[in-house]
XYZ file of C-alpha atoms in Angstrom:
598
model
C 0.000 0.000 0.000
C 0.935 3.382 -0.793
C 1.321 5.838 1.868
C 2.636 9.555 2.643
C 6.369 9.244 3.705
C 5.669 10.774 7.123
C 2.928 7.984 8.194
C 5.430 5.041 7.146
C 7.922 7.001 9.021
C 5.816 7.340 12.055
C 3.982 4.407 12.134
C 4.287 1.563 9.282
C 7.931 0.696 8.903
C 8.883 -3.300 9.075
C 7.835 -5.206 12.283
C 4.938 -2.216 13.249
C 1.069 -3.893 13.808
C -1.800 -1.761 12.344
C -5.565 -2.147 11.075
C -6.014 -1.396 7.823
C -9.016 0.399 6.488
C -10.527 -2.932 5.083
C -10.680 -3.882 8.899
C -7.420 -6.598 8.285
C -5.317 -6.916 11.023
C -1.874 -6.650 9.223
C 1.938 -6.476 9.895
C 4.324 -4.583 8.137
C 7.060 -6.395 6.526
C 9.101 -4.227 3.911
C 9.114 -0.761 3.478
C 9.852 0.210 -0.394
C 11.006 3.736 -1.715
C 13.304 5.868 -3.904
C 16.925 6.699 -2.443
C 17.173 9.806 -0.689
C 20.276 12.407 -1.623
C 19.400 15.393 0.098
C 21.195 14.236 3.554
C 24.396 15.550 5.099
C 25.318 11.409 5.105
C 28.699 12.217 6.927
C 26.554 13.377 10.118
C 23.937 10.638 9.719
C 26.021 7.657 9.829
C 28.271 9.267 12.415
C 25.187 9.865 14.790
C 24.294 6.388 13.952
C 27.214 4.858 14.942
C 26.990 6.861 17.984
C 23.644 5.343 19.005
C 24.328 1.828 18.036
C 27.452 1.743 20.163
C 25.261 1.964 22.941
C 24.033 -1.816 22.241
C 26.890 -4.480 22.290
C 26.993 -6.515 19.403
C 25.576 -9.324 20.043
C 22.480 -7.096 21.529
C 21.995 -6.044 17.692
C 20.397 -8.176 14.644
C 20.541 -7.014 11.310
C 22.420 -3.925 12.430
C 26.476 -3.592 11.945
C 27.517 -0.070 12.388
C 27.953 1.858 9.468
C 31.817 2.738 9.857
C 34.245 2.771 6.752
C 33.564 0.632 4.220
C 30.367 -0.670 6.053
C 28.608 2.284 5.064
C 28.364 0.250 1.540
C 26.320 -2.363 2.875
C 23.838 0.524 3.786
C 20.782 2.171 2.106
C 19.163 5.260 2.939
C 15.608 5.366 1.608
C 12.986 7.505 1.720
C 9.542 5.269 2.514
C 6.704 5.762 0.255
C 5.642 1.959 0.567
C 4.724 -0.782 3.187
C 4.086 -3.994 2.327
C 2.203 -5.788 4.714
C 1.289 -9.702 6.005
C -2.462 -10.199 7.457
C -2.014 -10.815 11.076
C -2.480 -12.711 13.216
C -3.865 -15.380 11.325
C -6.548 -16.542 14.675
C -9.619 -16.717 12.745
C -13.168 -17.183 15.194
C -16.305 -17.516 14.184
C -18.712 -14.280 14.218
C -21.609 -16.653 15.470
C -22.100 -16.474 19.454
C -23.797 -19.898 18.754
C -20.447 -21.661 17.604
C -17.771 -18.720 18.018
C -14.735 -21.625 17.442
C -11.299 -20.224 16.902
C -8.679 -21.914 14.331
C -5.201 -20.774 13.453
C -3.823 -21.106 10.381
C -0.233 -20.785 9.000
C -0.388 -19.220 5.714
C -2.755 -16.385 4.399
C -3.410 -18.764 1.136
C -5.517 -21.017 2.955
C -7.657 -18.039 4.248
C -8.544 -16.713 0.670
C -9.266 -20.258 -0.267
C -11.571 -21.038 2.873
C -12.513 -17.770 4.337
C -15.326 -19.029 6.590
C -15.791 -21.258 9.436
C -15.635 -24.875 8.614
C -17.974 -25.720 11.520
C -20.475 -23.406 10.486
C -19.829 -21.752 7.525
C -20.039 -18.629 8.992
C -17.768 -15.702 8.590
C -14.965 -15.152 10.958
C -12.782 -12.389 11.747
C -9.668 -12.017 13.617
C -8.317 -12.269 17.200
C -6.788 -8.887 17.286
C -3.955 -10.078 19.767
C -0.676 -11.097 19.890
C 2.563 -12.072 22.174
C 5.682 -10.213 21.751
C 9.452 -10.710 23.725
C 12.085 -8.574 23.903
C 14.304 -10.162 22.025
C 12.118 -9.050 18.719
C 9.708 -12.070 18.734
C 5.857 -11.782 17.945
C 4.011 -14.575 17.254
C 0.084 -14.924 17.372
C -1.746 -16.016 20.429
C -1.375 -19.794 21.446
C -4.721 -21.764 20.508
C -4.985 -24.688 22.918
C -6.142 -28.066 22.636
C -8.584 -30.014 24.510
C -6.596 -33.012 25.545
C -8.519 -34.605 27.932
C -11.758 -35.301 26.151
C -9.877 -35.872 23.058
C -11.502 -32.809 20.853
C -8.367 -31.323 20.248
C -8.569 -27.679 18.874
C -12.003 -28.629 16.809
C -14.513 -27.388 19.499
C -12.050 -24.284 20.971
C -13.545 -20.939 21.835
C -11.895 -17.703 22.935
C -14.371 -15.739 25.922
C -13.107 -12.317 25.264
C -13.695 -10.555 28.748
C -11.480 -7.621 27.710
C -8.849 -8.666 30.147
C -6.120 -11.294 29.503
C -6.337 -11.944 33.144
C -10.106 -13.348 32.877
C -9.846 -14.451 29.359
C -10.874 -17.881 29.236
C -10.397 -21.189 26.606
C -13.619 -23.408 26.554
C -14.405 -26.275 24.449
C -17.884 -26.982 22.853
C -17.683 -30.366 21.897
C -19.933 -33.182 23.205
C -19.648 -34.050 26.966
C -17.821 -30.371 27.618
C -20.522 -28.246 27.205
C -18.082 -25.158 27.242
C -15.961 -26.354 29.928
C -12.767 -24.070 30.844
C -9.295 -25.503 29.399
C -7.269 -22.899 30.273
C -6.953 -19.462 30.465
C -4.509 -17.238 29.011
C -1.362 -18.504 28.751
C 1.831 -17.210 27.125
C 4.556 -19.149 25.375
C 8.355 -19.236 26.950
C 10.634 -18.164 24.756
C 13.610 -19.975 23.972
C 16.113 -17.326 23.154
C 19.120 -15.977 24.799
C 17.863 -13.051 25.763
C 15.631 -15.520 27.890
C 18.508 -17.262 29.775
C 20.403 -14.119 30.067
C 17.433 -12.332 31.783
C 15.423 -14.471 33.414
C 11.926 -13.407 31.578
C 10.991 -15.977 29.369
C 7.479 -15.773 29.378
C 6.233 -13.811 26.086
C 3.480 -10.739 26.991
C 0.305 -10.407 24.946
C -0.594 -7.603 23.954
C -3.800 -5.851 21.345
C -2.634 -5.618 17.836
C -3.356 -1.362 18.562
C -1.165 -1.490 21.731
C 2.087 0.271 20.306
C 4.284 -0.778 23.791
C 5.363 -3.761 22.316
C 6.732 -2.057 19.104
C 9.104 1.243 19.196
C 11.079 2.877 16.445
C 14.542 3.514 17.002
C 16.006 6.852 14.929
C 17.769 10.068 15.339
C 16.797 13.702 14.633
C 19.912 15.626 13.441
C 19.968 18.893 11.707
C 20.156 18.551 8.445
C 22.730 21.508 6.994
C 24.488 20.467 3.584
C 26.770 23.079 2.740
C 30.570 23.161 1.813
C 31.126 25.389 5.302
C 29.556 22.951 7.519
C 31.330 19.723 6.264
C 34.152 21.455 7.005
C 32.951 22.601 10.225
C 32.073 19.386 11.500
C 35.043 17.633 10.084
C 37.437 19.447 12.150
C 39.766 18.434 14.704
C 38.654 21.399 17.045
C 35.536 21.774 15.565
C 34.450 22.062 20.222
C 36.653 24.750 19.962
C 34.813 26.801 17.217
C 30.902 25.320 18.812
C 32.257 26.784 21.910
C 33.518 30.196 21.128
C 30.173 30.686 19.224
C 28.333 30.149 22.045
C 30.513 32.054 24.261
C 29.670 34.921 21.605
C 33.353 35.349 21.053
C 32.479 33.989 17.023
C 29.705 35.254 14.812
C 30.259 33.100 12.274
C 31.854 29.406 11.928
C 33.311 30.175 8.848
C 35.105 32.710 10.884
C 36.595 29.905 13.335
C 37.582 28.052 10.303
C 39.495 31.086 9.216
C 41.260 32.082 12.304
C 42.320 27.949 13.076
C 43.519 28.016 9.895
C 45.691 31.368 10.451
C 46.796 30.081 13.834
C 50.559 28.215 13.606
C 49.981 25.047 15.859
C 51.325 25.341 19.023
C 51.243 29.252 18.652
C 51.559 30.843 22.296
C 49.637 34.336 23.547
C 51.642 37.292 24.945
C 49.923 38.584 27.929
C 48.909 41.865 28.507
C 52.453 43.029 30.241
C 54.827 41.201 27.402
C 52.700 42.249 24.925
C 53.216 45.813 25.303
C 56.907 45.377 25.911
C 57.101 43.989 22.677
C 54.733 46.280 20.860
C 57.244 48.905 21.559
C 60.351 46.674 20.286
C 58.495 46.447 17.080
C 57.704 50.060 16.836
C 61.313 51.296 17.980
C 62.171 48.699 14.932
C 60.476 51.183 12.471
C 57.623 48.492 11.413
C 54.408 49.929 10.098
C 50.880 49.935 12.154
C 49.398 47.621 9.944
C 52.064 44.836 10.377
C 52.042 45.248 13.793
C 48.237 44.959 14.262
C 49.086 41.366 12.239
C 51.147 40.143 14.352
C 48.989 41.410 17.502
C 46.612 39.140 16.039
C 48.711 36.262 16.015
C 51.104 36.687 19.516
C 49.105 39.485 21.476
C 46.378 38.484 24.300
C 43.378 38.081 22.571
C 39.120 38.946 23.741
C 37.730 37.994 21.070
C 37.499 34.923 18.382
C 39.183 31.227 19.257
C 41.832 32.747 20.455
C 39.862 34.356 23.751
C 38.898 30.613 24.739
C 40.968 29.512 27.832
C 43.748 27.138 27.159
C 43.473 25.465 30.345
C 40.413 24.350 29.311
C 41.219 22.563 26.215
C 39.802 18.941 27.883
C 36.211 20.804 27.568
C 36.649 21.905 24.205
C 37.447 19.198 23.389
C 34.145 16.971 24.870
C 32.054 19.797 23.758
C 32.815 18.683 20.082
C 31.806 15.041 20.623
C 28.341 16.543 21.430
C 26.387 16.730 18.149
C 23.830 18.825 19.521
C 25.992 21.438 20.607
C 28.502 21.407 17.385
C 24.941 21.704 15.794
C 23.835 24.399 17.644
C 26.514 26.921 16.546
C 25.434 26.368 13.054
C 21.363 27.052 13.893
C 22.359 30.093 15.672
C 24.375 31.503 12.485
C 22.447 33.682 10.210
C 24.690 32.768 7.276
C 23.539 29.691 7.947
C 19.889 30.165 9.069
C 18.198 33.426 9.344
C 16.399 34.398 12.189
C 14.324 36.998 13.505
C 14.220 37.574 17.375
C 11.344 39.278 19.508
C 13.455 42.378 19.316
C 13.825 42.296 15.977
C 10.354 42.200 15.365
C 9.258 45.022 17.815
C 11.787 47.324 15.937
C 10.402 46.414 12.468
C 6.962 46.801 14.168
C 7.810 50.295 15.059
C 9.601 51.416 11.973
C 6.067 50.943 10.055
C 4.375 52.317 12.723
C 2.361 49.640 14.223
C 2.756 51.155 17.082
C -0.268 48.446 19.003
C 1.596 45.235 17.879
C 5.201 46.965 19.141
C 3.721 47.203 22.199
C 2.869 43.690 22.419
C 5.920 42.478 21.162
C 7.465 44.761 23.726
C 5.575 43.165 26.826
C 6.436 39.581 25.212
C 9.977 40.401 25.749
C 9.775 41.652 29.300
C 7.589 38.572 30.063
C 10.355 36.181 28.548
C 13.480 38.195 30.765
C 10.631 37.566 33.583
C 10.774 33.791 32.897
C 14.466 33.993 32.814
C 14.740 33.362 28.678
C 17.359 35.382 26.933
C 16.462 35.006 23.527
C 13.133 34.065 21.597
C 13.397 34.014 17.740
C 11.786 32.776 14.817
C 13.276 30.735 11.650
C 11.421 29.724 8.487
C 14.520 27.349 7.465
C 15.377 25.392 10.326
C 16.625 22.237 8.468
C 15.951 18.988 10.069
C 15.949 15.024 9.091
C 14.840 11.891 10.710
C 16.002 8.837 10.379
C 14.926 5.390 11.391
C 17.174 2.257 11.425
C 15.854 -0.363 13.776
C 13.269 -1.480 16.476
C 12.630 -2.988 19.974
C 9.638 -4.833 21.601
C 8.389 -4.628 25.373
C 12.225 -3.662 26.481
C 13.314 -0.945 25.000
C 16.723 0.423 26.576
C 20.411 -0.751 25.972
C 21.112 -3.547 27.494
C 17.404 -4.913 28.236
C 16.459 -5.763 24.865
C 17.445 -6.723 21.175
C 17.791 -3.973 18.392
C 16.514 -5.235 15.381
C 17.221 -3.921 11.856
C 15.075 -3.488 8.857
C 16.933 -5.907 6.831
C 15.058 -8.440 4.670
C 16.353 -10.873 2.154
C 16.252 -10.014 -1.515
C 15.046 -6.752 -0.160
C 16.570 -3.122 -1.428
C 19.901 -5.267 -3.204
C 20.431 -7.152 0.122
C 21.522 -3.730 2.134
C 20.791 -2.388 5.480
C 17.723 0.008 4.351
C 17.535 3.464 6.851
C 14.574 4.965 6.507
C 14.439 8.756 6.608
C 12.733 11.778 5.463
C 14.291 15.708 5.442
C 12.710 19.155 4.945
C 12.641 22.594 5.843
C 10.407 23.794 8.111
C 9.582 26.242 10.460
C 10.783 26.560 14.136
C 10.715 28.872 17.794
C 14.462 29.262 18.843
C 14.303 29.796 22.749
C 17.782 30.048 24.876
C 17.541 30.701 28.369
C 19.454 33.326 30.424
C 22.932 31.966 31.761
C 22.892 34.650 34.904
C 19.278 33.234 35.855
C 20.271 29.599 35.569
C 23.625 30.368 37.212
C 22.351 32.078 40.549
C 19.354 29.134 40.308
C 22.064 26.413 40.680
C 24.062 27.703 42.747
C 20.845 27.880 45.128
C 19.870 24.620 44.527
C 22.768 22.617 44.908
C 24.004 24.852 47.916
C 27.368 26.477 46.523
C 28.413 29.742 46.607
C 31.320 30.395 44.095
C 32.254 34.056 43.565
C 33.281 33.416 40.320
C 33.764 36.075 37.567
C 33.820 36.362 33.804
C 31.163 34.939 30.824
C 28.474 33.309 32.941
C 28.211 31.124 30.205
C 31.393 29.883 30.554
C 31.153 29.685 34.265
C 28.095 27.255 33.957
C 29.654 25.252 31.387
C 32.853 24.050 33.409
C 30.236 23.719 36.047
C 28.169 21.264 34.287
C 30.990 18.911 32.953
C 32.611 18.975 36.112
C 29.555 18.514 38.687
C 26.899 16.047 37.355
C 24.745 16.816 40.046
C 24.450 20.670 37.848
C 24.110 19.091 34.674
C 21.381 17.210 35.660
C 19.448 20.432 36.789
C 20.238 22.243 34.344
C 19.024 19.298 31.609
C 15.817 19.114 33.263
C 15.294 22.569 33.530
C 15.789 22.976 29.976
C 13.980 20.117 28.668
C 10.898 20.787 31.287
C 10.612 24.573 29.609
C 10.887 23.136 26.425
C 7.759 20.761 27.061
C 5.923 23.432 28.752
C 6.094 25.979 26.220
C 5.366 23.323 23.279
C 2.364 22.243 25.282
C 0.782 26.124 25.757
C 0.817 26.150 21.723
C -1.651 23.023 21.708
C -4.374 25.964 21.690
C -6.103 25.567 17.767
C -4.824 29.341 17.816
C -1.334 29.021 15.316
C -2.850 25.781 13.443
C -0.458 23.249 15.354
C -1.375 20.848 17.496
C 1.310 19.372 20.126
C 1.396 15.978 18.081
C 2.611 18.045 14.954
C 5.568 19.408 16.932
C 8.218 18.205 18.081
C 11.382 19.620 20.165
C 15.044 19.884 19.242
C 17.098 20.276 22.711
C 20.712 21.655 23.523
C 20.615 21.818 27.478
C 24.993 22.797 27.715
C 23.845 25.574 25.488
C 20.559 26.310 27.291
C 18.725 26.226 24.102
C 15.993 24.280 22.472
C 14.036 24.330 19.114
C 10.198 23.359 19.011
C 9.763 22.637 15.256
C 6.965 21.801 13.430
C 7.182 18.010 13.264
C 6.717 17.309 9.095
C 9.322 15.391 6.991
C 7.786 17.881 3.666
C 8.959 21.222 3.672
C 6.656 23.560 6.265
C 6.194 26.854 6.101
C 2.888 27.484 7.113
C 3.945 30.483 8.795
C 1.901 29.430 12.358
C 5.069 30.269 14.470
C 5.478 33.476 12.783
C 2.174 34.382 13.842
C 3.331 33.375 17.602
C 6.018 35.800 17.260
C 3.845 38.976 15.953
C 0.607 38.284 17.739
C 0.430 35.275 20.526
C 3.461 35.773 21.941
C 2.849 37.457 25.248
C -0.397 35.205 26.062
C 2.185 32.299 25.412
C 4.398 33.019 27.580
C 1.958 34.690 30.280
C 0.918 31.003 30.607
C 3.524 29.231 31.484
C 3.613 29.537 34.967
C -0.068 28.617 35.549
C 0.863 25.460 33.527
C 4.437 24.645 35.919
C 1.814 25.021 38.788
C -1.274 22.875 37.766
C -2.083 19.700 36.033
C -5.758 18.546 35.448
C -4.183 15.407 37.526
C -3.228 17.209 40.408
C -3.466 16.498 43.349
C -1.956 13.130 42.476
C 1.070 14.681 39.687
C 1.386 17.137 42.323
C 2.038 14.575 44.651
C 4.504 12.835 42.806
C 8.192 13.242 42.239
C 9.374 13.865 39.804
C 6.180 16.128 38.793
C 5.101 14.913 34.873
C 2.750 13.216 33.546
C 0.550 13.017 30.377
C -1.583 15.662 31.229
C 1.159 18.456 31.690
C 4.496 17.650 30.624
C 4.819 14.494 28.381
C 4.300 14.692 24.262
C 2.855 12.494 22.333
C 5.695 12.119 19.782
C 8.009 14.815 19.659
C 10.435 14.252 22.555
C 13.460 11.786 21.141
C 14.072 11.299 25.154
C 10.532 9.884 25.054
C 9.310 12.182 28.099
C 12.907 11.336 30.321
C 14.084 13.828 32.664
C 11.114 15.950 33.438
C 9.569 18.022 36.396
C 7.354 21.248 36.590
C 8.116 21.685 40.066
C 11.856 22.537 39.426
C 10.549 24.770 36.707
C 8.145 26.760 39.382
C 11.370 26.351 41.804
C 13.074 28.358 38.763
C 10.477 31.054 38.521
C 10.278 31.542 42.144
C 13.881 32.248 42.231
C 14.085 35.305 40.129
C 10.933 36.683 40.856
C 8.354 35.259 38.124
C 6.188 33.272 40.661
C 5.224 34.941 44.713
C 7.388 32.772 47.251
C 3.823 31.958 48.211
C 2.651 30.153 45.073
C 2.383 26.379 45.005
């Protein structure tokens, strides 16, 4: 069947269980599709890797890592096509007066005897199945009636709507619908079941997705001569970093200056630079050679040169997160323009609508209220998905088997990825580093008098105390939920399952994108910008406050659940490291909620 690439992606790729609109209970089994070029390939297989790793080999099927030459044996497709099996094949009879059950091993045998042999009636299947985490599903186990000799011929299924109650009865003479059994679940035989101790299988309802999740990255998706070069450097943390530090406006400028650098290249201070400033001038050279080589030798406050070289050890793990090399790139306008709160109030102003300045202008107190630095707007934000295996019931590292798409015959024999990439729009938000800063130092009880870039500051702070990182990661990601949720309102024309969030917590930034894998540029968050932003924001602290499921979320810890914080689809930490309190904990430290406020 054909489908749009963004519900295969979502929801039919190999191994997934759906109903299809002719009422079948099916299983996906191949995904089909046209190669896909328009990928930054280096990043994807790298991130890829990355993720894999986390499984050990032997934890993987159908899944080498796409290293080297590897990378051959791979396929990146993007789905248009999902061929499916009917399943399960546990046909019962429609009748309440016979209502027996067979199972049958091949779909063949269905289309040549599609009704009940007892009865002739039609039939329809048991929509249920058993799944284990090492990647089985099977259909539910029919059982025999052994001890009056019917066998399976005179089996029923009594569907209470509970597997615990369920019951198998036979019909046949002399048992009059006598119990056999009731549910029961086949052992599995694997390793996983030795290794584990669990090897019963679960059952499950063909629409109950817990047995079945995708496994894929998000990645943004930038394909330029610039950025391959960015990412393929050596100190490409060094260049993320000084970006963020806003000692860069550009990466192509932190290109340039590594390239200008001679390695090994050592910084005057202040002191010895001006002693040797005035060696050179006593020399007779000229102010423009001298400015070069201040450049080069002198003590530097801006640019690569500016970042600490004490710190090289962080520069250095700061470029082995993707995120954050990534983030330097969103947050460059040659890269991706963007238009920021401010920006819009001025343009607001300059045409004279004087009303919707105003708003704007409250929007941005409101967001230095909530301790947010910057709130912008980008109609280009480029991101991908890509999908590459799945898990059932377990789903972590460690707990489970990764399986791959890989099918016999199927796309050449290769490893198929399945992925999708657009442009669409997005809501840049980054936090302020002074607000977070004085908030952990509060909460984890320290008092350092440090000075310099409070960015900085909170940086070596979070790689060196994990305790900080933590808070700070769940601060982030808990704003980042609670502003996605507020714009699940019918007012911009998104609702929160068509969005989806893009997070950078050493950066104190996050993205919440409209979810599509076809370009988007509806213009919905543009509208937030000009017209819903201050209502937006104004909300947020009612919604770090309350849940409809207080008092019992309120009485949990942490504080989330699926009626404040969690999203459907569009967290890839699949609603991990969340809590509204420490968000309300946040805006009662600088101000934005009364101390009295719970």
């Amino acid at each position: 069947m054909k489908r749009s690439r963004s519900q295969v992606l979502y929801s039919l790729l190999p191994g997934a269980m759906f109903q299809h609109e002719s009422r079948v209970q099916a299983r996906v089994v191949a995904v089909d599709g046209d190669g896909l070029r328009n990928l930054n390939e280096d990043v994807l297989y790298a991130e890829i890797c990355t993720y894999l790793e986390q499984w050990q080999e032997d934890q993987r099927t159908s899944l080498p890592l796409p290293r080297g030459r590897a990378r051959d044996d791979f396929r990146i497709i993007g789905p248009d096509i999902a061929r499916f099996e009917i399943f399960p094949l546990v046909l019962q009879c429609d009748r309440r007066s016979c209502g027996r059950v067979e199972r049958i091993s091949d779909s063949r045998q269905l289309a040549a005897s599609p009704n009940c042999p007892a009865c002739s009636g039609s039939r329809h299947q048991l929509p249920y199945y058993v799944a284990h985490h090492c990647g089985r599903a099977d259909p539910i186990y029919v059982p025999a009636c052994r001890e009056s000799g019917h066998e399976k011929k005179y089996v029923r299924f009594e569907d209470t709507g509970s597997f615990i109650t369920a019951k198998w009865r036979c019909d046949g003479p002399g048992c009059a619908g006598r119990v056999i059994q009731g549910m029961s679940f086949t052992p599995c035989a694997c390793e996983w079941s030795r290794r584990s101790g669990s090897p019963s299988t679960i059952a499950h309802r063909m629409d109950d997705q817990r047995a079945y999740r995708i496994h894929s990255i998000s990645l943004v998706n930038i394909d330029d001569t610039v950025f391959r070069q960015y990412q393929a450097h050596s100190q490409r943390g060094q260049i993320a970093a000084a970006h963020y530090l806003g000692l860069l406006d550009t990466i192509r400028d932190g290109i340039r200056q590594l390239g200008a650098t001679p390695p090994g290249a050592v910084r005057l201070t202040q002191e010895a630079w001006d002693t040797q400033e005035a060696i050179l001038r006593a020399q007779g050279l000229n102010e423009a050679l001298i400015q070069s080589l201040r450049e080069l030798q002198g003590p530097a406050d801006q640019g690569i040169a500016a970042l600490p070289a004490e710190l090289a050890e962080l520069w250095d793990d700061l470029g082995r997160r993707q995120r954050f090399v990534e983030r330097a790139a969103v947050f460059d306008r040659d890269h991706l323009p963007r238009i920021t709160v401010e920006d819009q109030r001025e343009r607001l102003t300059e045409v004279g609508e004087h009303l919707a300045a105003s708003s704007v202008d409250a929007a941005a107190s409101q967001a230095r209220a909530l301790g947010i630095e910057e709130i912008s707007v980008t109609w280009e934000f480029p991101i991908a998905k890509a999908a590459f295996g799945y898990t059932r019931e377990q789903h972590d590292p460690g707990q489970a088997q990764l399986m791959g798409f890989w099918r016999r015959g199927h796309i050449e024999n290769k490893f198929p990825i399945y992925a999708a990439a657009s442009n669409t729009e997005a809501v840049l938000v980054t936090l302020a580093p002074t607000a977070v800063l004085s908030f952990v130092q509060d909460q984890v009880g320290i008092r350092r008098d440090e000075t310099g870039n409070p960015r900085l500051i909170l940086l070596r702070w979070m790689i060196e105390e994990p305790a900080i990182a933590e808070i700070v990661h769940t601060l982030t990601h808990s704003l980042s939920h609670l502003l996605l949720r507020g714009l699940d309102d019918g007012q911009i024309g998104l609702a929160e399952g068509g969005l989806a969030e893009w997070l950078v917590p050493e950066a104190l930034s996050f993205a919440i994108y409209a979810d599509n894998v076809r370009d988007f540029t509806l213009g919905s968050l543009w509208t937030l910008l000009t017209n819903r932003a201050l209502s937006w924001l104004e909300g947020v602290p009612a919604r770090a406050l309350s849940c409809e499921n207080d008092p019992l979320c309120h009485q949990g810890s942490p504080r989330r659940c699926e009626r404040c914080l969690y999203l459907t689809f569009g967290c890839p930490q699949f609603n991990d490291g969340l809590d509204r309190s420490l968000v309300a904990d946040f805006l009662r430290h600088h101000g934005a909620l009364g101390a009295e406020a719970e």
